[in-house]
Coordinates of C-alpha atoms in Angstrom, one line a residue:
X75 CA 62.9 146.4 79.1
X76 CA 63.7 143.5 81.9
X77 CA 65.1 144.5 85.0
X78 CA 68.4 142.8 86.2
X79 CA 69.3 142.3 90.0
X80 CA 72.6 141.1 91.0
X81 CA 74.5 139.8 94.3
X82 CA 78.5 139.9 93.9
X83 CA 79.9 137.5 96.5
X84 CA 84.0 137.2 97.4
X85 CA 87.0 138.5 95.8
X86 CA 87.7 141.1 93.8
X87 CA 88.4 138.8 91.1
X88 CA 84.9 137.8 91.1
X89 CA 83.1 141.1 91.1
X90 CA 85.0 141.6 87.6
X91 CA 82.9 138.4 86.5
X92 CA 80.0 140.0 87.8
X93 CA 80.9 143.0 85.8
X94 CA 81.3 141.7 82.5
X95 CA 78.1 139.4 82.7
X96 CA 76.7 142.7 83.5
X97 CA 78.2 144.3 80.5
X98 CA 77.1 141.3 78.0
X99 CA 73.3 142.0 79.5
X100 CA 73.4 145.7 78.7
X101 CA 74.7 145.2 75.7
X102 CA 71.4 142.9 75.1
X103 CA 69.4 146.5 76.4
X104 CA 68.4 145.0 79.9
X105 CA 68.0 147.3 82.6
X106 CA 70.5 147.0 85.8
X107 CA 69.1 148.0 89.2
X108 CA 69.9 148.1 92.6
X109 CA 66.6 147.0 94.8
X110 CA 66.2 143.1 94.1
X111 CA 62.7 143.4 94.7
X112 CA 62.3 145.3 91.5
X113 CA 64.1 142.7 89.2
X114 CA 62.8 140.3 86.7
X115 CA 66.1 138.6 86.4
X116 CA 68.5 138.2 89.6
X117 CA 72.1 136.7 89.5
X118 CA 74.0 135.7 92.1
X119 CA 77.9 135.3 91.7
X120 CA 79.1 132.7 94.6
X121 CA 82.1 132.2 96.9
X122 CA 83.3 128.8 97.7
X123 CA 86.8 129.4 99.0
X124 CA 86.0 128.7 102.7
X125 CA 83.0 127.6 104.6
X126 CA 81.2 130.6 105.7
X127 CA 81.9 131.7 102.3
X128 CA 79.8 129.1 100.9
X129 CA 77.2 129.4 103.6
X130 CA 76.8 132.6 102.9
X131 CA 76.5 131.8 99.3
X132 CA 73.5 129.3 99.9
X133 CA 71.9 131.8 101.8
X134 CA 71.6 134.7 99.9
X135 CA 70.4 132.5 97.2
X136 CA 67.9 131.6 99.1
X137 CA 67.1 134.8 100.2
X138 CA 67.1 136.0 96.5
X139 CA 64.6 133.2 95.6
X140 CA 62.1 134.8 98.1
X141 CA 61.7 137.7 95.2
X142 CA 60.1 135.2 93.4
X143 CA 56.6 135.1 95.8
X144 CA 57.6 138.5 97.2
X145 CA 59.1 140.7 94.4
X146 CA 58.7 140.6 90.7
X147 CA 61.7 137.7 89.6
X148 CA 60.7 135.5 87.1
X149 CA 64.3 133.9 86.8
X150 CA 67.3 133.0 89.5
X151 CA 70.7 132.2 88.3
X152 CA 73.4 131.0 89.7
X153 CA 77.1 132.0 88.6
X154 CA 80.5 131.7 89.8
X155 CA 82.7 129.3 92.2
X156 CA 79.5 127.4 94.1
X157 CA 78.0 126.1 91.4
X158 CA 81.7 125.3 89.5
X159 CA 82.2 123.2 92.7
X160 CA 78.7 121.3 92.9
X161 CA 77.6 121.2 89.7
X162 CA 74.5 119.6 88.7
X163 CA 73.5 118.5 92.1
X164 CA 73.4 122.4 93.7
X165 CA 70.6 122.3 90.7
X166 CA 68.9 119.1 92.4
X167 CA 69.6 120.3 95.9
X168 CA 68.2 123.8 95.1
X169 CA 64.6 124.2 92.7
X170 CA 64.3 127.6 93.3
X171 CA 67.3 127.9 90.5
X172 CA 66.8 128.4 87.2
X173 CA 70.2 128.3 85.5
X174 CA 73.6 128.1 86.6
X175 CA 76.8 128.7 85.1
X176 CA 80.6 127.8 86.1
X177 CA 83.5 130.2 86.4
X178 CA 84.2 129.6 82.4
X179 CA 80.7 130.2 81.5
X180 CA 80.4 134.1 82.4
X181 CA 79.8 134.8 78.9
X182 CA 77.1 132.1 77.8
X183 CA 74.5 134.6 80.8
X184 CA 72.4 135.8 77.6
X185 CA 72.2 131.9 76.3
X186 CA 71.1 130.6 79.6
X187 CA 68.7 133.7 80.1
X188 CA 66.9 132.2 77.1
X189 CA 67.2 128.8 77.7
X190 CA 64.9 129.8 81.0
X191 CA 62.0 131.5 79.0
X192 CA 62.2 128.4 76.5
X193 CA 61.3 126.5 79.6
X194 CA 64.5 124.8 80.4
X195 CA 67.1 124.8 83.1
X196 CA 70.3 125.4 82.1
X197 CA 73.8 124.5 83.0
X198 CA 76.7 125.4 81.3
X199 CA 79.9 124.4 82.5
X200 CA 82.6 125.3 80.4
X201 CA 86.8 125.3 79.9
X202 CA 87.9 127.7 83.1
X203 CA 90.7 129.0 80.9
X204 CA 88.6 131.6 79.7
X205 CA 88.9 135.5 80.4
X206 CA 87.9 138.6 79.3
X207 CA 89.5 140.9 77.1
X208 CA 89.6 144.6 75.9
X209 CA 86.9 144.1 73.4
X210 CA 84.6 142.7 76.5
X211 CA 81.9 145.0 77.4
X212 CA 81.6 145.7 80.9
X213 CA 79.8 147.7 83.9
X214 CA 81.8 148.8 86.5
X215 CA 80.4 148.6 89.7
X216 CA 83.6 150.4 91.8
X217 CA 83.5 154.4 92.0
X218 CA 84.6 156.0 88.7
X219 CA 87.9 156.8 89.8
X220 CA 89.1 152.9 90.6
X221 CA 89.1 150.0 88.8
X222 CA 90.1 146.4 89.1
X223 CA 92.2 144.5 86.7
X224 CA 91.9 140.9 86.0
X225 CA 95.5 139.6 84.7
X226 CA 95.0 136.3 85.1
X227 CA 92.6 133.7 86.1
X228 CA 94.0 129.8 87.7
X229 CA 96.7 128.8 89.8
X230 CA 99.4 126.1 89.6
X231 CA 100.5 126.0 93.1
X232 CA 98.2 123.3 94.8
X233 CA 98.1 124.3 98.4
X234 CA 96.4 121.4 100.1
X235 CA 94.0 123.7 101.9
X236 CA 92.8 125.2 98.6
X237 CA 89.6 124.9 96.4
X238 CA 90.2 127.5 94.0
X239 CA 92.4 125.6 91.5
X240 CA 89.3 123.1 91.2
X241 CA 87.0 125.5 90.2
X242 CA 89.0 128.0 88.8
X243 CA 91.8 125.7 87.2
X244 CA 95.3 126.1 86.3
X245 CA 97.6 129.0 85.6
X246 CA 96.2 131.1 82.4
X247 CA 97.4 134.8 81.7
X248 CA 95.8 137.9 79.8
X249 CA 98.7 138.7 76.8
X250 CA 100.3 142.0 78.4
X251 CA 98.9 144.0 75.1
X252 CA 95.7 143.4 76.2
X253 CA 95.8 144.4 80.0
X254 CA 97.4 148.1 78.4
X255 CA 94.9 148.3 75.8
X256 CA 92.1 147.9 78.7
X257 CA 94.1 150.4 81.1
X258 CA 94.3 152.9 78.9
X259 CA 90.3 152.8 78.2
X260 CA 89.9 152.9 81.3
X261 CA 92.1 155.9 82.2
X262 CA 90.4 157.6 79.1
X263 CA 86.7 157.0 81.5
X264 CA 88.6 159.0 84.0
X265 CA 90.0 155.8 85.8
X266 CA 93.0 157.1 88.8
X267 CA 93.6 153.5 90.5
X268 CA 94.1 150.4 89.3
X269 CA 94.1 147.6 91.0
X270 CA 95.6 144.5 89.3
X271 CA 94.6 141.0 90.6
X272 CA 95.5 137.0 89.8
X273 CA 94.9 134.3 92.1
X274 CA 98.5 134.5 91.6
X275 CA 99.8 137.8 90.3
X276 CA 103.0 136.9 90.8
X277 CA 103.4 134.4 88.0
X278 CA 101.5 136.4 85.9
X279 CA 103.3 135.4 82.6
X280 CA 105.0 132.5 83.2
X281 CA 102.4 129.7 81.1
X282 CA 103.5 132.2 78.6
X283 CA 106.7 132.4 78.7
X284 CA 108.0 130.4 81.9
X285 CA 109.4 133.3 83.9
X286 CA 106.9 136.3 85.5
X287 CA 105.8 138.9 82.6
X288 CA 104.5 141.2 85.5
X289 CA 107.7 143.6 85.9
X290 CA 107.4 143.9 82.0
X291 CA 103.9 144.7 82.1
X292 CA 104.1 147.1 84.9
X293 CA 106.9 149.2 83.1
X294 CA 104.2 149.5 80.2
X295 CA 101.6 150.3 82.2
X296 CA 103.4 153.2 84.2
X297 CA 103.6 154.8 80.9
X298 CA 99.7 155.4 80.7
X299 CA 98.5 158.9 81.0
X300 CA 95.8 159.7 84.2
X301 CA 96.8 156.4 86.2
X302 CA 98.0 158.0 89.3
X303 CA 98.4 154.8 91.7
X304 CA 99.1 151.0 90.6
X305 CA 98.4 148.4 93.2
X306 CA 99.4 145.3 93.0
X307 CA 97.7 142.1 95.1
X308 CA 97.7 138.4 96.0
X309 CA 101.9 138.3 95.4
X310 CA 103.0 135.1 96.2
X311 CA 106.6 135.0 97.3
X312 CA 108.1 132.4 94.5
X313 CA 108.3 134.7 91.6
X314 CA 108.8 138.0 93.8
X315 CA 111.8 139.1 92.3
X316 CA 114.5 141.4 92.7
X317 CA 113.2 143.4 89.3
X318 CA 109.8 143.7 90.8
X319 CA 110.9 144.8 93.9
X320 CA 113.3 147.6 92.8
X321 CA 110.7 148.1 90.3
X322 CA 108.2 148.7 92.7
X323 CA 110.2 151.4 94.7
X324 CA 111.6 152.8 91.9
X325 CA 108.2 153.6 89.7
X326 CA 106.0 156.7 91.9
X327 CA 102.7 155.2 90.3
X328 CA 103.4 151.4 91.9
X329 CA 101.6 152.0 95.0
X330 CA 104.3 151.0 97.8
X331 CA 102.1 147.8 99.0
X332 CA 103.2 144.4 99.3
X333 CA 100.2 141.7 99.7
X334 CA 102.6 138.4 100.5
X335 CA 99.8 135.6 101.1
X336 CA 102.0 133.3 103.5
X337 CA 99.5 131.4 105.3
X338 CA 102.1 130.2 108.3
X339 CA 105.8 130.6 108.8
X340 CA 106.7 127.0 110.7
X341 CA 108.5 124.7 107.9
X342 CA 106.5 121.7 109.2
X343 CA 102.6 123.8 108.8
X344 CA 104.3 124.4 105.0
X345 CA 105.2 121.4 104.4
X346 CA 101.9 120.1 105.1
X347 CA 100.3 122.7 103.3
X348 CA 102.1 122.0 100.0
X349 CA 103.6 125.5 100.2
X350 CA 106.0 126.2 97.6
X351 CA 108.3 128.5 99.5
X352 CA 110.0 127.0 102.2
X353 CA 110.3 129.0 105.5
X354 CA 113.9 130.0 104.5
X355 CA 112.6 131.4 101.5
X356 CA 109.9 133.4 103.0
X357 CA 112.7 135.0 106.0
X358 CA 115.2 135.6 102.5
X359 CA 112.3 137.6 100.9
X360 CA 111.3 139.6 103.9
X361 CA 114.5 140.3 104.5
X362 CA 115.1 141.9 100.8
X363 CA 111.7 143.6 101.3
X364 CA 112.8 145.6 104.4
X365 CA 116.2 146.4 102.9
X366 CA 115.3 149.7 101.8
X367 CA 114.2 150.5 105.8
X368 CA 110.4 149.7 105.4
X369 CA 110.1 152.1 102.2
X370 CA 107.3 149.2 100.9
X371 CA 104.5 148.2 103.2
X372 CA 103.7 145.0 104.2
X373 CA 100.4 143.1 103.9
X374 CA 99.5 139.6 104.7
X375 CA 97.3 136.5 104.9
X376 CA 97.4 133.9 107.6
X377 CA 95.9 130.6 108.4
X378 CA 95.1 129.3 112.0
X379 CA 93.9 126.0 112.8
X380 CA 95.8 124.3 109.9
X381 CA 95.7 120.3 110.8
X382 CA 97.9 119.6 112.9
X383 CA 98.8 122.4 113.9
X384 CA 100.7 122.1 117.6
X385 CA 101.0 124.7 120.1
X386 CA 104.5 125.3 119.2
X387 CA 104.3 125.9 115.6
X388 CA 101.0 128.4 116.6
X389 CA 103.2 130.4 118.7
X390 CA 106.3 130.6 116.1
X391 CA 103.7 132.1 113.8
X392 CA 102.8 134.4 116.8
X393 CA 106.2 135.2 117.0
X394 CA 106.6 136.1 113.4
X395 CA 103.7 138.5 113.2
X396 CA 105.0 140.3 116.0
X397 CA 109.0 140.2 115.3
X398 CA 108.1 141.1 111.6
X399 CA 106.0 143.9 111.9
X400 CA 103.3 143.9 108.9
X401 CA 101.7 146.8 108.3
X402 CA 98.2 144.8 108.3
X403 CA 97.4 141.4 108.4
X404 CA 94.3 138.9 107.7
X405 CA 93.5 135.8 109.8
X406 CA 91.5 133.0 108.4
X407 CA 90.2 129.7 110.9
X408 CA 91.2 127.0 108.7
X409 CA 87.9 125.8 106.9
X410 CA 87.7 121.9 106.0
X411 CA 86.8 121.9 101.9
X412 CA 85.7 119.2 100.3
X413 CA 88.2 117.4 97.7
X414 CA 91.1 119.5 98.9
X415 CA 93.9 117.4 100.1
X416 CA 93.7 118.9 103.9
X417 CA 90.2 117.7 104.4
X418 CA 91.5 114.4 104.5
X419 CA 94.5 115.5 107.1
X420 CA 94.1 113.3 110.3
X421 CA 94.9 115.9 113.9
X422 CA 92.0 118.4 112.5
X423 CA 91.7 120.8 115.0
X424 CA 88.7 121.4 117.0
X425 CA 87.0 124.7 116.4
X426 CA 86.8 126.1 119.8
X427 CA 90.7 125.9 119.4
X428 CA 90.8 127.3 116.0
X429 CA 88.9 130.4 117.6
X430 CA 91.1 130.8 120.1
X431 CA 94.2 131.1 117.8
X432 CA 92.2 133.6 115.6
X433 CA 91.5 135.8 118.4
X434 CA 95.5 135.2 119.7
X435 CA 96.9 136.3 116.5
X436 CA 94.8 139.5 115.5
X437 CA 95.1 140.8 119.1
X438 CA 98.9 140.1 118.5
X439 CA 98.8 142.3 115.1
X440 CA 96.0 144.9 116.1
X441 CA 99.2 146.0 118.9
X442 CA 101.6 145.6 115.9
X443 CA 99.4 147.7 113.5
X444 CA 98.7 150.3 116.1
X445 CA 102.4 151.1 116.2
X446 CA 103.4 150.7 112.9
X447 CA 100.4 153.8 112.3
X448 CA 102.4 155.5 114.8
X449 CA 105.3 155.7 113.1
X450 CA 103.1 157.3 110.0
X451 CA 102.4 160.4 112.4
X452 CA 104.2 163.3 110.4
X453 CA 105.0 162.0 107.2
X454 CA 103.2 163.0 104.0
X455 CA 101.2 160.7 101.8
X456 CA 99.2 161.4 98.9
X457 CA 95.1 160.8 99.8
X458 CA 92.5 159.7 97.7
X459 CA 88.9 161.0 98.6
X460 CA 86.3 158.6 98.4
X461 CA 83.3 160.1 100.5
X462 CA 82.9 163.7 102.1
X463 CA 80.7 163.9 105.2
X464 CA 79.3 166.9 106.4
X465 CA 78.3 167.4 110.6
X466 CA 77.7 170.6 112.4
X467 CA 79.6 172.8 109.5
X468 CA 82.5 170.9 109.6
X469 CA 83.6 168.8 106.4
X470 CA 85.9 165.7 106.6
X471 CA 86.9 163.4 103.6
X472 CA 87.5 159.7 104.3
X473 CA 89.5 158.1 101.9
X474 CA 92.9 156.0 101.9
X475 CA 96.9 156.9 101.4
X476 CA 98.8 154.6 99.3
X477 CA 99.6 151.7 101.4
X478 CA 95.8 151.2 102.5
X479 CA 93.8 149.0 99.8
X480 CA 90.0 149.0 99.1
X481 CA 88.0 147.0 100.9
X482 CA 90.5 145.2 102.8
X483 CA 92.6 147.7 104.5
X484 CA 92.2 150.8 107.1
X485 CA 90.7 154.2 106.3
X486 CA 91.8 157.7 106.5
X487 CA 89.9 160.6 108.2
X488 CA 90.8 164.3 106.6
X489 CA 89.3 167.4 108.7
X490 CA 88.6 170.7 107.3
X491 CA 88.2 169.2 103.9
X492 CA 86.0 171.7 102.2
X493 CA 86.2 172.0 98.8
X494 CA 87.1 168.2 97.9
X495 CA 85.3 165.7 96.2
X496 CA 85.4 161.9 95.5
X497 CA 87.9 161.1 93.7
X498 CA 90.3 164.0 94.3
X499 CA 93.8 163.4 95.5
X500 CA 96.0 165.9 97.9
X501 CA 99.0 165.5 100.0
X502 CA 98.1 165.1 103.5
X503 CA 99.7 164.8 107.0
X504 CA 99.0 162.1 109.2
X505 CA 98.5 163.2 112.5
X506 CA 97.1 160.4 114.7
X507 CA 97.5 156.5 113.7
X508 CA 94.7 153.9 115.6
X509 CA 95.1 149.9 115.2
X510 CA 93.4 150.3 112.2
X511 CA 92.8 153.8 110.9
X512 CA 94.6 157.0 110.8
X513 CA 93.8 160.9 110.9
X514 CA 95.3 163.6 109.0
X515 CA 95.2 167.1 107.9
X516 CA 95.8 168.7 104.2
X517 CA 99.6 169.5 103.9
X518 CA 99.8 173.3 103.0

């Protein structure tokens, strides 16, 4: 039996392509481990979405490649976004590759692994409007009581700043019966969170049937035994509407979290940016979000350094962090792509600048955060445990509430936890909220 090593770069929404290229070589009785050194075949999904993305890509294929003199690899391949991107010269550029496969070629892995022992590189680069499906084998890589949930793969919005829908292509959507069907397997496994992701989850639906399908699907899925928390990410504001968002405070198992990727808030940065909501739009929607006194919390993603980008539309986007209050945000330096529309942008922005603003804004919404987990202090949340740590007799569980994410968000700290486990899920108290994480205590 051959071992398989694999290195899951990026999103979310890539690790489920790792997953099921995992699940395809299982199925073929290959053996998955964790030390690369003791692999005979290594993968390595890539990230191209921004430029340290894609350096780090290059260099943990190198450093993968080193198991070849050092380890016990016989075979490197390449999957996912990089290679989607560069094609046939990231083969000529790199020798140390044996095979490499595009975003719609996840399930051709077993082809190319024997296209490599007949002596041949492969490189299959295939239709990207290709997903998985409930009948797809897969091995989940996330704790047993968490899953994510692939809805949809493309996007139709064109943001001039954006790779993704070059290598991931346009809008195509999973038909809802097959997103339940998978749920409830994966509730049945013991499955408690689900995470459902798109590049734009939003307008999940509409290729189908040219308005969103997501509040539809959610009401089904809220039906499914064992799912305790639903959590929806990468909601873009055009197709937010007012059914999702009553939808969304109404249902317990939608997990109270907004993710609104809004890049900038000055109507001139949006403009250039090929935004499709206007900054009207975007004030309109916040607006109806906080309607119901801050009941849903607020997540987003923004963009410094954009070209262009004057003093005075960096400090209106400064202003709206702070006069908005989100719960958390994420800063990215704008990152120069290749073939995207921005790269091209005259007044790009010099990187010592771009730093600046980065370290500007997330001082500006570390403050903002730090009182926003202030205002938690008291209030009950329901907890999920994800590790229990043990020091000097006393037990704490760290683990997250509702409105903090995986991966991406803060923690939470629980004292005097004896007695829980991974995966378990109690009401707690908050007692203390930090710029980032939060304490609390089990509610008796």
């Amino acid at each position: 039996m051959e071992n398989i090593g694999f290195v899951s770069l990026g999103c979310s929404k890539n690790l489920i392509d790792t997953e099921v290229m995992l699940g395809i070589l299982k199925d073929h009785h290959l053996r998955i481990v964790d030390d690369l050194a003791a692999a005979d075949i290594i993968i390595v999904n890539t990230c191209t979405f921004i430029e340290k993305a894609k350096e780090e890509s290059i260099r943990t294929i190198l450093d993968a490649a080193r198991y070849k003199t050092e380890g016990r690899c016989r075979m490197l391949i390449v999957t996912g976004c990089l290679g989607q991107q560069y094609r046939e010269s990231l083969l000529e550029e790199m020798p140390e590759v044996d095979a490499l496969l595009g975003t719609g070629s996840w399930d051709r892995i077993w082809e190319a692994i024997q296209a490599v022992k007949q002596g041949r590189r492969a490189c299959f680069m295939d239709d990207v409007r290709h997903l998985y499906d409930q009948h797809t084998s897969r091995v989940r890589t996330t704790p047993t009581y968490s899953a994510y949930v692939k809805i949809g793969e493309g996007c139709n919005n064109g943001c001039t700043f954006c790779i993704i829908p070059q290598v991931r292509g346009p809008l195509f959507s999973r038909p809802i019966d097959s997103i339940v069907a998978e749920v409830k397997t994966l509730a049945a496994e013991g499955v408690k969170e689900i995470n459902l992701i798109a590049q734009d989850t939003t307008s999940y639906g509409v290729d189908i049937a040219g308005v969103s399908l997501l509040p539809a699907l959610l009401r089904q899925l809220v039906e499914i035994d064992g799912i305790r928390w639903i959590r929806l990410f990468y909601l873009y504001p055009h197709y937010f509407t007012d059914e999702l968002m009553e939808l969304m405070i109404r249902e317990e198992k939608i997990c109270p979290y907004v993710d609104l990727p809004l890049q900038h808030i000055a109507q001139s940065v949006l403009e250039r940016m090929n935004r499709r909501d206007s900054q009207a739009d975007v004030l309109a929607l916040i607006q109806k979000l906080c309607r119901h006194g801050r009941k849903l919390a607020l997540r987003s993603t923004f963009i410094v350094g954009f070209p262009g980008e004057t003093e005075a539309e960096f400090q209106e986007l400064c202003n709206f962090v702070e006069d908005t209050a989100f719960d958390a945000v994420g800063v990215f330096s704008y990152s120069q792509e290749d073939g995207t529309a921005a790269a091209k942008m005259p007044d790009q922005i010099s990187a010592a600048v771009k730093e600046e603003r980065y370290h500007m804004l997330m001082s500006i919404q570390a403050a903002v955060s730090e009182r926003r987990n202030r205002s938690l202090e008291g209030t009950l949340h329901t907890f999920l445990a994800e590790k229990i740590v043990e020091e000097d007799g006393v037990v704490q569980a760290v683990g997250r509430i509702e409105i903090q994410a995986p991966e991406v968000d803060g923690l939470t700290y629980v004292d005097n936890a004896a007695g829980l486990q991974p995966g378990d899920m109690v009401v707690v108290r908050i007692v203390q909220g930090f710029a980032y994480d939060l304490t609390a205590e089990l509610a008796e």
